[in-house]
Amino acid sequence: MLANGFFTWLGESLGEAIRFIVEVLGGFFAGIGVAAHDFIEGLTGSLGMDTSLFGLIALILGLGLLYKGIRALLQRSFLTGALWMLFGLLVLSWLIA
């Protein structure tokens, strides 16, 4: 009888510990999700663009082209840098209202 009560208590304690860990991790990841959503809403709202997946991909592409242009300018390739920056600005100008 003593062993039965001990294992019941042990099972309940382990279950409560697992439940606590799952709830803490769930709250943590839900907080990260809310923060990411708010960040994207703020970013797209300040730029005046839609929050669509296509818009976000185009934003990343435009910023990447600008970065590539700046890197080319730093390597003293002025014509290539100017072209990459022109393409980046073209993509970003389509997005920004």
Coordinates of C-alpha atoms in Angstrom, one line a residue:
M1 CA 0.0 0.0 0.0
L2 CA 2.9 2.4 0.8
A3 CA 4.5 1.8 -2.6
N4 CA 1.2 2.5 -4.4
G5 CA 0.8 5.9 -2.6
F6 CA 4.4 6.8 -3.3
F7 CA 4.2 6.1 -7.0
T8 CA 1.0 8.0 -7.3
W9 CA 2.6 11.0 -5.6
L10 CA 5.7 10.6 -7.8
G11 CA 3.6 10.5 -11.0
E12 CA 1.5 13.5 -10.0
S13 CA 4.6 15.5 -9.1
L14 CA 6.3 14.6 -12.4
G15 CA 3.1 15.5 -14.3
E16 CA 2.9 18.9 -12.6
A17 CA 6.5 19.6 -13.4
I18 CA 6.1 18.7 -17.0
R19 CA 2.9 20.8 -17.2
F20 CA 4.7 23.8 -15.7
I21 CA 7.6 23.5 -18.2
V22 CA 5.2 23.3 -21.1
E23 CA 3.2 26.3 -19.9
V24 CA 6.4 28.4 -19.4
L25 CA 7.8 27.5 -22.8
G26 CA 4.4 28.1 -24.5
G27 CA 4.2 31.5 -22.9
F28 CA 7.8 32.3 -24.0
F29 CA 7.3 31.3 -27.6
A30 CA 3.9 33.0 -27.7
G31 CA 5.6 36.2 -26.5
I32 CA 8.2 35.8 -29.2
G33 CA 5.5 35.4 -31.8
V34 CA 3.7 38.5 -30.6
A35 CA 6.9 40.5 -30.6
A36 CA 7.7 39.4 -34.2
H37 CA 4.2 40.2 -35.3
D38 CA 4.4 43.7 -33.7
F39 CA 7.8 44.3 -35.3
I40 CA 6.6 43.4 -38.8
E41 CA 3.5 45.5 -38.3
G42 CA 5.6 48.5 -37.2
L43 CA 8.1 48.1 -40.0
T44 CA 5.6 47.7 -42.8
G45 CA 3.4 50.5 -41.3
S46 CA 6.2 53.0 -41.2
L47 CA 7.2 52.1 -44.8
G48 CA 3.6 52.3 -46.0
M49 CA 3.6 48.8 -47.5
D50 CA 1.4 45.7 -47.1
T51 CA 2.3 42.9 -44.7
S52 CA 2.1 40.2 -47.4
L53 CA 4.8 37.6 -47.8
F54 CA 5.6 38.9 -51.3
G55 CA 6.2 42.4 -49.8
L56 CA 8.5 41.1 -47.1
I57 CA 10.5 39.1 -49.6
A58 CA 10.8 42.1 -51.9
L59 CA 11.9 44.2 -48.9
I60 CA 14.6 41.7 -48.1
L61 CA 15.7 41.5 -51.7
G62 CA 15.9 45.3 -52.0
L63 CA 17.9 45.6 -48.9
G64 CA 20.2 42.8 -50.1
L65 CA 20.8 44.6 -53.4
L66 CA 21.6 47.9 -51.5
Y67 CA 24.0 45.9 -49.3
K68 CA 25.7 44.4 -52.4
G69 CA 26.0 47.8 -53.9
I70 CA 27.6 49.3 -50.8
R71 CA 30.0 46.4 -50.6
A72 CA 31.0 46.9 -54.3
L73 CA 31.6 50.6 -53.6
L74 CA 33.8 49.8 -50.7
Q75 CA 35.8 47.5 -53.0
R76 CA 36.3 50.5 -55.4
S77 CA 34.0 49.0 -58.1
F78 CA 32.0 52.2 -58.6
L79 CA 30.0 51.3 -61.7
T80 CA 29.0 47.9 -60.3
G81 CA 28.1 49.4 -57.0
A82 CA 26.0 52.1 -58.6
L83 CA 24.1 49.6 -60.6
W84 CA 23.4 47.3 -57.6
M85 CA 22.3 50.3 -55.6
L86 CA 20.1 51.5 -58.5
F87 CA 18.4 48.0 -58.6
G88 CA 18.0 48.0 -54.9
L89 CA 16.4 51.4 -54.9
L90 CA 14.2 50.4 -57.7
V91 CA 12.8 47.4 -55.8
L92 CA 12.4 49.4 -52.6
S93 CA 10.6 52.3 -54.4
W94 CA 8.0 49.8 -55.7
L95 CA 7.2 48.9 -52.1
I96 CA 7.2 52.2 -50.3
A97 CA 4.1 54.3 -50.7

